[in-house]
Amino acid sequence: MVKVRDVMTPNPVTVRVDSPVSEAAGLLRKHHIGGLPVMDGERVAGIVTETDIISLLDVGDLSEDLWLPSPLEVIEVPVREFINWEKTKRALTDIGSMEVRRVMSSPVVSIDEDSDIADAASLMLREGIARLPVLRDGRLVGIVTRADIVRGLGESTEEES
């Protein structure tokens, strides 16, 4: 059976619990990944994902400032009046400077590197998650995603043929 260590990404990109959300977002973009383990020293404290960050942009309180003009008013009123831009910019700045610990998913669900990928798949499905930090003796050594597991299944099928 294929083991998690065989398909995981070793030495994953991480972020600290006290890092700003803007740093986490930059790392996700730079490395083209959907989530990062969040570290508190040597301990995996959580996971921060694109979904966690995007959910911060749900600025529902801005709806009171939203004005839907008639077609004639659209011509007369500058676009900048539709939304209170100062309030929006302030909210985005606040989000970017917020510590990752405030938005990460915790407690973290992880798996040992010696586990079978079937166990990892089962855990992901049961918990409704897309990635798992991979541990060796309680220390982070990798990350495994759903795509890694599918790739591992494909490789094991090819080897059996």
PDB file of C-alpha atoms in Angstrom:
ATOM      1  CA  MET A   1       0.000   0.000   0.000  1.00  0.00           C
ATOM      2  CA  VAL A   2       1.164   3.550  -0.757  1.00  0.00           C
ATOM      3  CA  LYS A   3       2.176   5.551   2.311  1.00  0.00           C
ATOM      4  CA  VAL A   4       1.527   9.224   2.954  1.00  0.00           C
ATOM      5  CA  ARG A   5       5.288   9.922   2.952  1.00  0.00           C
ATOM      6  CA  ASP A   6       5.409   8.636  -0.660  1.00  0.00           C
ATOM      7  CA  VAL A   7       2.983  11.267  -1.992  1.00  0.00           C
ATOM      8  CA  MET A   8       3.299  14.221   0.414  1.00  0.00           C
ATOM      9  CA  THR A   9       5.045  17.495  -0.310  1.00  0.00           C
ATOM     10  CA  PRO A  10       8.022  17.558   2.061  1.00  0.00           C
ATOM     11  CA  ASN A  11       9.068  20.687   3.961  1.00  0.00           C
ATOM     12  CA  PRO A  12       5.876  22.633   3.240  1.00  0.00           C
ATOM     13  CA  VAL A  13       5.677  26.406   3.225  1.00  0.00           C
ATOM     14  CA  THR A  14       4.403  27.547   6.624  1.00  0.00           C
ATOM     15  CA  VAL A  15       3.340  30.729   8.371  1.00  0.00           C
ATOM     16  CA  ARG A  16       3.605  31.721  12.047  1.00  0.00           C
ATOM     17  CA  VAL A  17       0.544  32.262  14.257  1.00  0.00           C
ATOM     18  CA  ASP A  18       1.519  35.907  14.737  1.00  0.00           C
ATOM     19  CA  SER A  19       2.079  36.604  11.026  1.00  0.00           C
ATOM     20  CA  PRO A  20      -0.305  39.049   9.361  1.00  0.00           C
ATOM     21  CA  VAL A  21      -3.010  37.663   7.077  1.00  0.00           C
ATOM     22  CA  SER A  22      -1.431  39.655   4.230  1.00  0.00           C
ATOM     23  CA  GLU A  23       1.739  37.540   4.573  1.00  0.00           C
ATOM     24  CA  ALA A  24      -0.260  34.299   4.465  1.00  0.00           C
ATOM     25  CA  ALA A  25      -2.173  35.508   1.395  1.00  0.00           C
ATOM     26  CA  GLY A  26       1.103  36.418  -0.300  1.00  0.00           C
ATOM     27  CA  LEU A  27       2.573  32.978   0.385  1.00  0.00           C
ATOM     28  CA  LEU A  28      -0.543  31.234  -0.971  1.00  0.00           C
ATOM     29  CA  ARG A  29      -0.324  33.285  -4.149  1.00  0.00           C
ATOM     30  CA  LYS A  30       3.459  33.013  -4.566  1.00  0.00           C
ATOM     31  CA  HIS A  31       3.513  29.226  -4.163  1.00  0.00           C
ATOM     32  CA  HIS A  32       0.202  28.541  -5.957  1.00  0.00           C
ATOM     33  CA  ILE A  33      -1.212  26.605  -3.005  1.00  0.00           C
ATOM     34  CA  GLY A  34      -4.559  26.609  -1.238  1.00  0.00           C
ATOM     35  CA  GLY A  35      -3.505  26.311   2.383  1.00  0.00           C
ATOM     36  CA  LEU A  36      -0.638  26.662   4.832  1.00  0.00           C
ATOM     37  CA  PRO A  37       0.202  24.987   8.128  1.00  0.00           C
ATOM     38  CA  VAL A  38       0.289  27.609  10.880  1.00  0.00           C
ATOM     39  CA  MET A  39       3.175  27.148  13.298  1.00  0.00           C
ATOM     40  CA  ASP A  40       3.497  28.100  16.946  1.00  0.00           C
ATOM     41  CA  GLY A  41       7.191  27.422  17.419  1.00  0.00           C
ATOM     42  CA  GLU A  42       7.689  23.773  16.405  1.00  0.00           C
ATOM     43  CA  ARG A  43       4.003  22.877  16.915  1.00  0.00           C
ATOM     44  CA  VAL A  44       1.389  22.898  14.140  1.00  0.00           C
ATOM     45  CA  ALA A  45      -1.285  25.153  15.621  1.00  0.00           C
ATOM     46  CA  GLY A  46      -3.692  25.227  12.680  1.00  0.00           C
ATOM     47  CA  ILE A  47      -4.220  25.599   8.963  1.00  0.00           C
ATOM     48  CA  VAL A  48      -5.044  28.798   7.088  1.00  0.00           C
ATOM     49  CA  THR A  49      -6.691  28.409   3.685  1.00  0.00           C
ATOM     50  CA  GLU A  50      -7.859  30.572   0.817  1.00  0.00           C
ATOM     51  CA  THR A  51     -11.395  30.045   2.104  1.00  0.00           C
ATOM     52  CA  ASP A  52     -10.451  31.347   5.560  1.00  0.00           C
ATOM     53  CA  ILE A  53      -9.008  34.498   4.020  1.00  0.00           C
ATOM     54  CA  ILE A  54     -11.782  35.043   1.483  1.00  0.00           C
ATOM     55  CA  SER A  55     -14.384  34.726   4.242  1.00  0.00           C
ATOM     56  CA  LEU A  56     -12.832  37.823   5.845  1.00  0.00           C
ATOM     57  CA  LEU A  57     -13.888  39.812   2.786  1.00  0.00           C
ATOM     58  CA  ASP A  58     -17.558  39.191   3.536  1.00  0.00           C
ATOM     59  CA  VAL A  59     -18.024  42.742   4.720  1.00  0.00           C
ATOM     60  CA  GLY A  60     -21.781  42.567   5.176  1.00  0.00           C
ATOM     61  CA  ASP A  61     -21.923  45.818   7.119  1.00  0.00           C
ATOM     62  CA  LEU A  62     -21.039  47.680   3.929  1.00  0.00           C
ATOM     63  CA  SER A  63     -24.465  46.868   2.479  1.00  0.00           C
ATOM     64  CA  GLU A  64     -25.960  49.889   4.272  1.00  0.00           C
ATOM     65  CA  ASP A  65     -23.639  52.021   2.162  1.00  0.00           C
ATOM     66  CA  LEU A  66     -24.645  50.368  -1.091  1.00  0.00           C
ATOM     67  CA  TRP A  67     -26.902  52.462  -3.231  1.00  0.00           C
ATOM     68  CA  LEU A  68     -28.541  51.128  -6.376  1.00  0.00           C
ATOM     69  CA  PRO A  69     -29.330  54.131  -8.572  1.00  0.00           C
ATOM     70  CA  SER A  70     -31.810  54.416 -11.396  1.00  0.00           C
ATOM     71  CA  PRO A  71     -30.347  54.455 -14.922  1.00  0.00           C
ATOM     72  CA  LEU A  72     -30.566  58.267 -15.002  1.00  0.00           C
ATOM     73  CA  GLU A  73     -28.776  58.587 -11.674  1.00  0.00           C
ATOM     74  CA  VAL A  74     -25.963  56.392 -12.968  1.00  0.00           C
ATOM     75  CA  ILE A  75     -25.138  59.105 -15.468  1.00  0.00           C
ATOM     76  CA  GLU A  76     -25.288  61.856 -12.847  1.00  0.00           C
ATOM     77  CA  VAL A  77     -23.499  60.270  -9.887  1.00  0.00           C
ATOM     78  CA  PRO A  78     -19.817  59.251  -9.933  1.00  0.00           C
ATOM     79  CA  VAL A  79     -19.154  55.567  -9.382  1.00  0.00           C
ATOM     80  CA  ARG A  80     -17.161  56.292  -6.220  1.00  0.00           C
ATOM     81  CA  GLU A  81     -20.419  57.271  -4.502  1.00  0.00           C
ATOM     82  CA  PHE A  82     -21.908  53.769  -4.827  1.00  0.00           C
ATOM     83  CA  ILE A  83     -19.818  52.380  -1.982  1.00  0.00           C
ATOM     84  CA  ASN A  84     -18.137  54.159   0.875  1.00  0.00           C
ATOM     85  CA  TRP A  85     -14.579  53.535  -0.340  1.00  0.00           C
ATOM     86  CA  GLU A  86     -12.878  54.839   2.767  1.00  0.00           C
ATOM     87  CA  LYS A  87     -14.736  52.297   4.889  1.00  0.00           C
ATOM     88  CA  THR A  88     -13.892  49.531   2.422  1.00  0.00           C
ATOM     89  CA  LYS A  89     -10.183  50.439   2.313  1.00  0.00           C
ATOM     90  CA  ARG A  90     -10.061  50.567   6.108  1.00  0.00           C
ATOM     91  CA  ALA A  91     -11.680  47.107   6.344  1.00  0.00           C
ATOM     92  CA  LEU A  92      -9.179  45.632   3.860  1.00  0.00           C
ATOM     93  CA  THR A  93      -6.240  47.171   5.723  1.00  0.00           C
ATOM     94  CA  ASP A  94      -7.556  45.780   9.009  1.00  0.00           C
ATOM     95  CA  ILE A  95      -7.917  42.314   7.452  1.00  0.00           C
ATOM     96  CA  GLY A  96      -4.372  42.354   6.074  1.00  0.00           C
ATOM     97  CA  SER A  97      -2.839  43.289   9.412  1.00  0.00           C
ATOM     98  CA  MET A  98      -4.895  40.777  11.418  1.00  0.00           C
ATOM     99  CA  GLU A  99      -2.870  37.898  12.906  1.00  0.00           C
ATOM    100  CA  VAL A 100      -3.258  34.525  11.202  1.00  0.00           C
ATOM    101  CA  ARG A 101      -4.196  32.935  14.565  1.00  0.00           C
ATOM    102  CA  ARG A 102      -7.531  34.792  14.352  1.00  0.00           C
ATOM    103  CA  VAL A 103      -8.556  33.177  11.056  1.00  0.00           C
ATOM    104  CA  MET A 104      -6.858  29.757  11.003  1.00  0.00           C
ATOM    105  CA  SER A 105      -8.750  26.501  11.431  1.00  0.00           C
ATOM    106  CA  SER A 106      -7.861  24.872  14.726  1.00  0.00           C
ATOM    107  CA  PRO A 107      -7.405  22.345  16.229  1.00  0.00           C
ATOM    108  CA  VAL A 108      -5.528  20.961  13.286  1.00  0.00           C
ATOM    109  CA  VAL A 109      -6.268  17.514  11.870  1.00  0.00           C
ATOM    110  CA  SER A 110      -2.997  15.805  10.930  1.00  0.00           C
ATOM    111  CA  ILE A 111      -1.672  12.399   9.923  1.00  0.00           C
ATOM    112  CA  ASP A 112       1.506  10.398  10.491  1.00  0.00           C
ATOM    113  CA  GLU A 113       3.845   9.932   7.524  1.00  0.00           C
ATOM    114  CA  ASP A 114       3.668   6.123   7.896  1.00  0.00           C
ATOM    115  CA  SER A 115      -0.120   6.033   7.413  1.00  0.00           C
ATOM    116  CA  ASP A 116      -1.651   4.577   4.261  1.00  0.00           C
ATOM    117  CA  ILE A 117      -3.048   7.065   1.756  1.00  0.00           C
ATOM    118  CA  ALA A 118      -6.416   5.312   2.161  1.00  0.00           C
ATOM    119  CA  ASP A 119      -6.407   6.433   5.808  1.00  0.00           C
ATOM    120  CA  ALA A 120      -5.549   9.975   4.740  1.00  0.00           C
ATOM    121  CA  ALA A 121      -8.373   9.960   2.186  1.00  0.00           C
ATOM    122  CA  SER A 122     -10.838   8.660   4.751  1.00  0.00           C
ATOM    123  CA  LEU A 123      -9.787  11.313   7.262  1.00  0.00           C
ATOM    124  CA  MET A 124     -10.122  14.102   4.691  1.00  0.00           C
ATOM    125  CA  LEU A 125     -13.583  12.942   3.680  1.00  0.00           C
ATOM    126  CA  ARG A 126     -14.762  12.510   7.265  1.00  0.00           C
ATOM    127  CA  GLU A 127     -13.469  15.938   8.334  1.00  0.00           C
ATOM    128  CA  GLY A 128     -14.396  17.733   5.096  1.00  0.00           C
ATOM    129  CA  ILE A 129     -10.865  19.028   4.517  1.00  0.00           C
ATOM    130  CA  ALA A 130      -8.542  19.192   1.503  1.00  0.00           C
ATOM    131  CA  ARG A 131      -5.088  18.924   3.097  1.00  0.00           C
ATOM    132  CA  LEU A 132      -3.397  17.349   6.085  1.00  0.00           C
ATOM    133  CA  PRO A 133      -0.167  18.300   7.797  1.00  0.00           C
ATOM    134  CA  VAL A 134       2.075  15.220   7.876  1.00  0.00           C
ATOM    135  CA  LEU A 135       3.909  14.521  11.126  1.00  0.00           C
ATOM    136  CA  ARG A 136       6.878  12.427  12.204  1.00  0.00           C
ATOM    137  CA  ASP A 137       7.226  12.104  15.967  1.00  0.00           C
ATOM    138  CA  GLY A 138       4.878  15.077  16.358  1.00  0.00           C
ATOM    139  CA  ARG A 139       6.917  17.364  14.075  1.00  0.00           C
ATOM    140  CA  LEU A 140       5.806  18.716  10.709  1.00  0.00           C
ATOM    141  CA  VAL A 141       7.571  16.986   7.810  1.00  0.00           C
ATOM    142  CA  GLY A 142       5.130  17.516   4.949  1.00  0.00           C
ATOM    143  CA  ILE A 143       1.643  18.206   3.727  1.00  0.00           C
ATOM    144  CA  VAL A 144      -0.634  15.914   1.751  1.00  0.00           C
ATOM    145  CA  THR A 145      -3.565  17.075  -0.373  1.00  0.00           C
ATOM    146  CA  ARG A 146      -6.444  15.330  -2.093  1.00  0.00           C
ATOM    147  CA  ALA A 147      -4.580  15.712  -5.394  1.00  0.00           C
ATOM    148  CA  ASP A 148      -1.527  13.973  -3.884  1.00  0.00           C
ATOM    149  CA  ILE A 149      -3.694  11.034  -2.846  1.00  0.00           C
ATOM    150  CA  VAL A 150      -5.284  10.745  -6.290  1.00  0.00           C
ATOM    151  CA  ARG A 151      -1.807  10.844  -7.836  1.00  0.00           C
ATOM    152  CA  GLY A 152      -0.670   8.140  -5.399  1.00  0.00           C
ATOM    153  CA  LEU A 153      -3.626   5.952  -6.303  1.00  0.00           C
ATOM    154  CA  GLY A 154      -2.821   6.377  -9.987  1.00  0.00           C
ATOM    155  CA  GLU A 155       0.819   5.448  -9.426  1.00  0.00           C
ATOM    156  CA  SER A 156      -0.042   2.358  -7.387  1.00  0.00           C
ATOM    157  CA  THR A 157      -2.485   1.214 -10.077  1.00  0.00           C
ATOM    158  CA  GLU A 158       0.188   1.631 -12.763  1.00  0.00           C
ATOM    159  CA  GLU A 159       2.671  -0.405 -10.717  1.00  0.00           C
ATOM    160  CA  GLU A 160       0.167  -3.253 -10.324  1.00  0.00           C
ATOM    161  CA  SER A 161      -0.526  -3.413 -14.092  1.00  0.00           C
TER     162      SER A 161
END
